[in-house]
CSV table of C-alpha atoms and ligand atoms in Angstrom, one decimal:
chain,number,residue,atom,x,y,z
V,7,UNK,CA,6.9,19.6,-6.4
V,8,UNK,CA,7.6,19.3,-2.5
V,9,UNK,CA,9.6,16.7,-1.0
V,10,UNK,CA,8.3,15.4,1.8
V,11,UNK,CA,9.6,12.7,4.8
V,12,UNK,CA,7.2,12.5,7.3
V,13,UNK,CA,3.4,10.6,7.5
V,14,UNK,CA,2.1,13.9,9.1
V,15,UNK,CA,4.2,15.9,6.0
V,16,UNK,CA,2.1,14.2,4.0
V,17,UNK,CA,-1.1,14.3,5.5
V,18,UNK,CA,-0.8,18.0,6.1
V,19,UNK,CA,0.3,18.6,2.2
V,20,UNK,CA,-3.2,16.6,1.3
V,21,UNK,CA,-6.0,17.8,3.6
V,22,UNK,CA,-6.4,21.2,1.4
V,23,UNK,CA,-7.1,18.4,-1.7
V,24,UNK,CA,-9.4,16.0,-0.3
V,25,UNK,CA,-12.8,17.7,-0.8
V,26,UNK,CA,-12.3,18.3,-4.6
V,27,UNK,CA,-9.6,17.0,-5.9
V,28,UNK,CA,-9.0,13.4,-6.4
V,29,UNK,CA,-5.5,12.0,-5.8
V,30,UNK,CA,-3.7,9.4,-7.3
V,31,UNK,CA,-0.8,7.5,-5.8
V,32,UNK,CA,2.3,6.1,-7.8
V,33,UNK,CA,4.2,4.2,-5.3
V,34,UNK,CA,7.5,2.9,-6.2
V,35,UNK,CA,11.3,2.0,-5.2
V,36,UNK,CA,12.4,4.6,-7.1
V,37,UNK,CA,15.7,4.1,-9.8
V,38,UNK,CA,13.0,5.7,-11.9
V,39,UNK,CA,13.1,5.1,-15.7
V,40,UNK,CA,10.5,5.1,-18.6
V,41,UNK,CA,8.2,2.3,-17.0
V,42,UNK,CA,7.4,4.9,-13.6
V,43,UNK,CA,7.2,7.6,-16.5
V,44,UNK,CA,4.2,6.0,-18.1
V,45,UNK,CA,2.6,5.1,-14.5
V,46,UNK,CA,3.4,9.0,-13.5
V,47,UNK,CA,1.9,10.3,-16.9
V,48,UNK,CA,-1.5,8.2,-16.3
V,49,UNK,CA,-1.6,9.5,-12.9
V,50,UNK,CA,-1.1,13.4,-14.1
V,51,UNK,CA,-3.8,12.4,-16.5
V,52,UNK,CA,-6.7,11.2,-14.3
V,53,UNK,CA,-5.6,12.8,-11.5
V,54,UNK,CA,-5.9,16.8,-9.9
V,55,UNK,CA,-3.1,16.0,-7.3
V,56,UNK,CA,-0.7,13.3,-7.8
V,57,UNK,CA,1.7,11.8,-5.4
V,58,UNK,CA,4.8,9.2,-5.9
V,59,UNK,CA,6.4,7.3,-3.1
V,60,UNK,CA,10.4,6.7,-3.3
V,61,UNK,CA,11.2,3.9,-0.7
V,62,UNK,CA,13.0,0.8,-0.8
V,63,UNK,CA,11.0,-1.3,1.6
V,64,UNK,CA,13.1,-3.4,3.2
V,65,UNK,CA,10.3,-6.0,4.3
V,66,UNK,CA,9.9,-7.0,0.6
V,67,UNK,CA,13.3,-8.1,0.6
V,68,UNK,CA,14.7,-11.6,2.0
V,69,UNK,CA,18.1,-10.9,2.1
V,70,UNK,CA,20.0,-7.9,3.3
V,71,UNK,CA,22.4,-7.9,0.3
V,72,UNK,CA,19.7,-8.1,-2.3
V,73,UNK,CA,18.1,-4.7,-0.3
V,74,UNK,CA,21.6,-3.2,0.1
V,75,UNK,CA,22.4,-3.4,-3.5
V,76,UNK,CA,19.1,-2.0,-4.9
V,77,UNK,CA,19.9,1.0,-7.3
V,78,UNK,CA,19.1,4.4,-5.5
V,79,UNK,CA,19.6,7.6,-6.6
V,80,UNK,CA,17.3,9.9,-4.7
V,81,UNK,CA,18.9,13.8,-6.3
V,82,UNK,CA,18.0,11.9,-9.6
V,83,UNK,CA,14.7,10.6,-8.6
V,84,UNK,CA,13.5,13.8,-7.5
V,85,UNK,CA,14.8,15.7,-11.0
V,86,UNK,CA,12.6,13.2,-12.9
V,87,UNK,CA,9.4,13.2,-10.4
V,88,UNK,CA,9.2,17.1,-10.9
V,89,UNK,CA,9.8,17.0,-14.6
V,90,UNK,CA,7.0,14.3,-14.7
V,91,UNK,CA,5.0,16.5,-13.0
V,92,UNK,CA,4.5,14.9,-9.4
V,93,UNK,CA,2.9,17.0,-6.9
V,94,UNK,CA,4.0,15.4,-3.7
V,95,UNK,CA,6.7,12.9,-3.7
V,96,UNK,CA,6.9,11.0,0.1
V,97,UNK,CA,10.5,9.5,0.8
V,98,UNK,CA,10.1,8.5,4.6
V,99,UNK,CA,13.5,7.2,6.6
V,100,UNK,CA,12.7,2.9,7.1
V,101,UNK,CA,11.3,3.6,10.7
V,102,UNK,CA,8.6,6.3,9.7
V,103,UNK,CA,6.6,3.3,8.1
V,104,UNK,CA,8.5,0.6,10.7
V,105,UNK,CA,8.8,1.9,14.2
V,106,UNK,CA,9.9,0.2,16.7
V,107,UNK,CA,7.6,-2.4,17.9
V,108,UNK,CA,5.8,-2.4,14.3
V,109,UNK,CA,4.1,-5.8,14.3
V,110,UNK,CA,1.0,-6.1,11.9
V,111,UNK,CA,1.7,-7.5,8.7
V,112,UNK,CA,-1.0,-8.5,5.5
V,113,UNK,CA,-0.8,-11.7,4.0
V,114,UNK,CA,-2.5,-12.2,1.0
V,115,UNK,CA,-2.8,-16.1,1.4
V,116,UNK,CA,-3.1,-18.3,-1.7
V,117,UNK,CA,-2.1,-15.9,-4.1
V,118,UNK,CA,0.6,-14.2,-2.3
V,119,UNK,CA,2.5,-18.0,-1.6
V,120,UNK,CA,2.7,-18.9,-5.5
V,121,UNK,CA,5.3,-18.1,-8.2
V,122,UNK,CA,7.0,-14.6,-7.1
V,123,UNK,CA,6.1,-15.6,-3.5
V,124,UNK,CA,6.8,-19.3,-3.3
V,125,UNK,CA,10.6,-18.3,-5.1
V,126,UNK,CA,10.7,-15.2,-2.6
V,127,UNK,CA,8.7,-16.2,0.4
V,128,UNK,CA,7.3,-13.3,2.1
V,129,UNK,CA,8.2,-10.9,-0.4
V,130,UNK,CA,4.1,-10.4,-0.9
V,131,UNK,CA,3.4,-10.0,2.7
V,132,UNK,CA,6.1,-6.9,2.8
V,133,UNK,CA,4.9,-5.3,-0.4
V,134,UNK,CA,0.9,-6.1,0.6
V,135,UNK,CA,1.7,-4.7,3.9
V,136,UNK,CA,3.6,-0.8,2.5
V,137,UNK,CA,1.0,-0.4,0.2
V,138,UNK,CA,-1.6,-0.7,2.6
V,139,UNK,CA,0.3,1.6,4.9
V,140,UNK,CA,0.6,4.2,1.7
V,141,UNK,CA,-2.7,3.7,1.0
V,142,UNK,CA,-4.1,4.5,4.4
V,143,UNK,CA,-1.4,7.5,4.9
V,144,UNK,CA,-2.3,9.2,0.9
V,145,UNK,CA,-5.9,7.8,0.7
V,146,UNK,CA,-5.7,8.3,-2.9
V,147,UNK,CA,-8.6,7.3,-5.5
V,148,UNK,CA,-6.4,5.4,-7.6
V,149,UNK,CA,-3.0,3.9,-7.2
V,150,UNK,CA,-0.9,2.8,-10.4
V,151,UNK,CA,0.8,-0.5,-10.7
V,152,UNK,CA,2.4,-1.8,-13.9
V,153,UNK,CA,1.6,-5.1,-15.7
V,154,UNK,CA,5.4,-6.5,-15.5
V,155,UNK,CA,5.1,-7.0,-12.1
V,156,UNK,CA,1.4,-8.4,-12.9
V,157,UNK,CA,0.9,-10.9,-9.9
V,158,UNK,CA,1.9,-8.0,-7.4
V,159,UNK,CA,-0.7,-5.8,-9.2
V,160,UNK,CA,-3.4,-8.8,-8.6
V,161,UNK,CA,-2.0,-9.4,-5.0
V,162,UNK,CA,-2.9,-6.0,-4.6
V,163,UNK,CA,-6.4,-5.7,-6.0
V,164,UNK,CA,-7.2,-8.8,-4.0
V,165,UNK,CA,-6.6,-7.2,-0.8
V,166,UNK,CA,-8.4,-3.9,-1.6
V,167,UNK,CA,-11.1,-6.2,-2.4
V,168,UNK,CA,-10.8,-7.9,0.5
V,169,UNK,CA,-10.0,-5.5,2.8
V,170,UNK,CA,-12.8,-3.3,1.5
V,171,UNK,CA,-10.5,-0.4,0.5
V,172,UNK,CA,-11.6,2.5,-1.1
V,173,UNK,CA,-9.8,3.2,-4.5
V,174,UNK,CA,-9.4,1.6,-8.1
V,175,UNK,CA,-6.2,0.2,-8.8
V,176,UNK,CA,-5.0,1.0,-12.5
V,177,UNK,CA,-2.5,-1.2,-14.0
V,178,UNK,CA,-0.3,0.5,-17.0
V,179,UNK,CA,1.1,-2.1,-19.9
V,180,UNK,CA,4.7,-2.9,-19.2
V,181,UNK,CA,7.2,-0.6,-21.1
V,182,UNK,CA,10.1,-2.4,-23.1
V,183,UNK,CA,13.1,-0.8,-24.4
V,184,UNK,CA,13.8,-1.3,-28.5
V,185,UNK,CA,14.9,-4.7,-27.9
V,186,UNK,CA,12.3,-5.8,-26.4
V,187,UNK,CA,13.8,-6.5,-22.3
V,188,UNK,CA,10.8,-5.4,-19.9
V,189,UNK,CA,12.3,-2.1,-18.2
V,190,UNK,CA,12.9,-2.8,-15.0
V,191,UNK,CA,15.5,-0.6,-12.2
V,192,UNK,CA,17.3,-4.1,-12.2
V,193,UNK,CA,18.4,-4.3,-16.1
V,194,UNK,CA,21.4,-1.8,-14.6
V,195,UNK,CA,22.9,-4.6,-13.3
V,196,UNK,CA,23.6,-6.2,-16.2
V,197,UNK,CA,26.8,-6.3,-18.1
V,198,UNK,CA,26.6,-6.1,-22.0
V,199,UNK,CA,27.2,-9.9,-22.7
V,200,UNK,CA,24.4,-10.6,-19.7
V,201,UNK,CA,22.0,-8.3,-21.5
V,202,UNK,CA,22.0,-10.1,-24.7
V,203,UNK,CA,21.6,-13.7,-23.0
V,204,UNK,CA,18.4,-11.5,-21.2
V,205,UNK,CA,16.4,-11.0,-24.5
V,206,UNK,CA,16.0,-14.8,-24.2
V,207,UNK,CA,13.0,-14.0,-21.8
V,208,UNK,CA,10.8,-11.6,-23.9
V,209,UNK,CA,11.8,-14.0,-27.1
V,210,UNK,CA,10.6,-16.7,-25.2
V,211,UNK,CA,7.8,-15.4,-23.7
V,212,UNK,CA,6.5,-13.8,-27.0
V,213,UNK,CA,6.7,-17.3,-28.5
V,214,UNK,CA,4.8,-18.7,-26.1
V,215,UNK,CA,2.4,-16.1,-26.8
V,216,UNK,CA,2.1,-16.7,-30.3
V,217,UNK,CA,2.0,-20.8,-30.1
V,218,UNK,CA,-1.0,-20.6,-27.5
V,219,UNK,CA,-3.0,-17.9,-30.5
V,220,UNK,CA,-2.1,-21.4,-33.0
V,221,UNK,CA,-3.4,-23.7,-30.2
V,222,UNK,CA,-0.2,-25.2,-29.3
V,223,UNK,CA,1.4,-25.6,-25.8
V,224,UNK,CA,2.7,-21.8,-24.6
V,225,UNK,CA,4.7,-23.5,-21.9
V,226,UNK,CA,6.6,-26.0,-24.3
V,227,UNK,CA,7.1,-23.0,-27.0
V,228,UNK,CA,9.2,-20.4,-24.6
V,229,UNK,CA,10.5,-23.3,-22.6
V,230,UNK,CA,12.9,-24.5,-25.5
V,231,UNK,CA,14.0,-20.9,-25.8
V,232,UNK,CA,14.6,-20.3,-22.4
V,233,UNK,CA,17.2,-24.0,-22.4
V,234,UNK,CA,20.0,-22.9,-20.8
V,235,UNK,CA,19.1,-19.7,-18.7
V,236,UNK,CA,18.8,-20.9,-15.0
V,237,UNK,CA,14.7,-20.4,-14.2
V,238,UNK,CA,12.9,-20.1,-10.6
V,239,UNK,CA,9.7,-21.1,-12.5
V,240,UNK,CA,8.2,-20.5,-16.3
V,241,UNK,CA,4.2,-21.0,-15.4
V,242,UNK,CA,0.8,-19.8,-16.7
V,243,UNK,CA,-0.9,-18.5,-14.2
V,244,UNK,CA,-4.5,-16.5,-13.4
V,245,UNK,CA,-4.0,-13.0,-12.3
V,246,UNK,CA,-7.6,-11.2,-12.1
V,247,UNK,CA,-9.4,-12.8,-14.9
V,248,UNK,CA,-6.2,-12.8,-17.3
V,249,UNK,CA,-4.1,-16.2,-18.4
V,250,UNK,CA,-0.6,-15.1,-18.0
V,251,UNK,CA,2.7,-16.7,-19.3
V,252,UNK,CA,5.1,-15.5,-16.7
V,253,UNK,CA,8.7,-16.4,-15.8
V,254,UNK,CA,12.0,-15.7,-13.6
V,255,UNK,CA,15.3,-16.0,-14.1
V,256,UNK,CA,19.0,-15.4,-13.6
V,257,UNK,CA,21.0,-14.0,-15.5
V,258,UNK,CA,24.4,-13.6,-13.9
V,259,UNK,CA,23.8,-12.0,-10.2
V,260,UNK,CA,20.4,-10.2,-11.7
V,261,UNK,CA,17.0,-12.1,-11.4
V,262,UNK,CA,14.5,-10.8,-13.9
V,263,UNK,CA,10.8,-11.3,-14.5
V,264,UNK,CA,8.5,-10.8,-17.2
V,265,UNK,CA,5.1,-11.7,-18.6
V,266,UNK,CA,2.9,-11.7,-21.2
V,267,UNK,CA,-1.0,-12.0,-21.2
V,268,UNK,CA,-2.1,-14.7,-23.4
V,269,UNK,CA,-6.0,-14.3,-22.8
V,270,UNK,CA,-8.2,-11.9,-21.1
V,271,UNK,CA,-11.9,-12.4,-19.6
V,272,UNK,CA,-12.9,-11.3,-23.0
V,273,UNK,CA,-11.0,-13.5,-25.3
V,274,UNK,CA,-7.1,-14.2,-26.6
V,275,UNK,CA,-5.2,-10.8,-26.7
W,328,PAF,O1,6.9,-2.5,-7.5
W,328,PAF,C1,7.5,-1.9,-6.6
W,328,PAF,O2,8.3,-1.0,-6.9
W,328,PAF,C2,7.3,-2.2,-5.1
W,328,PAF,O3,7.0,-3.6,-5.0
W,328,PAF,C3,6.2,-1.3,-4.5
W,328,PAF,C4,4.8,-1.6,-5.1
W,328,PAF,C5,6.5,0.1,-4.6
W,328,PAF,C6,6.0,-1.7,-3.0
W,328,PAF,O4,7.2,-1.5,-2.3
């Protein structure tokens, strides 16, 4: 595996790959546990080269304290890319992707202002706006997203769509540990006692999962089991043809997402 820093790095490292291999990119904010594992093992799988992105964008992020405190732990990132069998793993400096004077920005209207991005507004206009810069700096065939974060992975498809980009976006089920808590490099954060009031989410969400396959009110189900937790929003929601239950919430300094999929174009899952 080579490390790389630089656009023209990465660029350079591709060239000899684009005429018969196909590449696949796994970009990411690194704090790497078993959730990037499963998007890195996909990519291995469908993939001849396979490149992974470590970079804490700092457009995604409204305040500077929630961006200073983000887990990083680059030496142990790049131990578990190369096990996981990364090819190429790009960790540019902030101003490689924002020089000075960067000022062109992709909003991803309607969806992009709901939910995660009415709670964190302009989060989606920072991610939408690095992946479209990783995109055009890898041109990969497929890029790999995971369902936890399920309305970033449809912000995304709706701007390849829109935007005419060429590559399939593949989006990997969300990993949970034994307990059921959606991995996430945020879980760190929390103390023991915080942890436990955390399984609330998945409990809750899987109940509302299982009322809406009886035909009762999903929202009403996990809403009694989330009493008490401070939410940002508990809402179904449409993300690329699939009903979602999704939700956010605080526990202690950590906010935490999750989701479940309660129907798909092809019937209840
Ligand atoms: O999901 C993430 O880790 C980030 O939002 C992403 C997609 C790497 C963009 O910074």
């Amino acid at each position: 595996m080579r490390v790389v820093r630089t656009v023209a790095e990465v660029r350079a490292a591709l060239e000899p790959f684009r005429a018969a291999f196909s590449v696949g990119l796994v970009p990411t904010m690194g704090a790497f546990h078993d959730g990037h594992r499963s998007l890195f093992a996909a990519a291995r799988e469908e993939c001849d080269a396979v490149v992974a992105s470590l970079f804490v964008n700092p457009a995604q992020f409204a305040g500077e304290s929630d961006l200073a405190r983000y887990p990083r732990d680059e030496p142990r990132d790049i131990g578990r890319a190369r096990n996981a069998g990364i090819d190429l793993l790009f960790v540019p400096a902030a101003d490689e992707l924002y020089p000075n004077g960067f000022g062109t920005w992709v909003d991803v209207s309607e969806l992009g202002r709901v939910l995660e991005g009415a709670s964190r507004p302009g989060h989606f206009r920072g991610v939408a706006t690095v992946c479209l810069k990783l995109f055009n700096i890898v041109r990969p065939q497929r890029a790999y997203f995971g369902q936890k974060d399920a309305q970033q992975a449809a912000v995304v498809k709706q701007m390849v769509r829109d935007l005419d980009l060429e590559l399939g976006i593949r989006v990997l089920p969300t990993v949970r540990s034994a307990d059921g808590l959606a991995l996430s490099s945020r879980n760190t954060w929390l103390s023991e006692p915080e942890r436990a009031r955390a399984l609330v989410l998945p409990r809750a969400l899987e109940a509302g999962r299982v009322a809406f396959r009886r035909g009762s009110d999903p929202l009403e189900a996990a809403r009694v089991l989330l009493n008490g937790l401070p939410t940002d929003y508990l809402e179904l929601a449409r993300f690329d043809g699939q009903l979602v239950l999704a939700a956010a919430v605080r526990v202690g300094e950590t906010r935490l997402i999750d989701n479940v999929v309660l129907q798909t174009e092809g019937g209840n899952t």
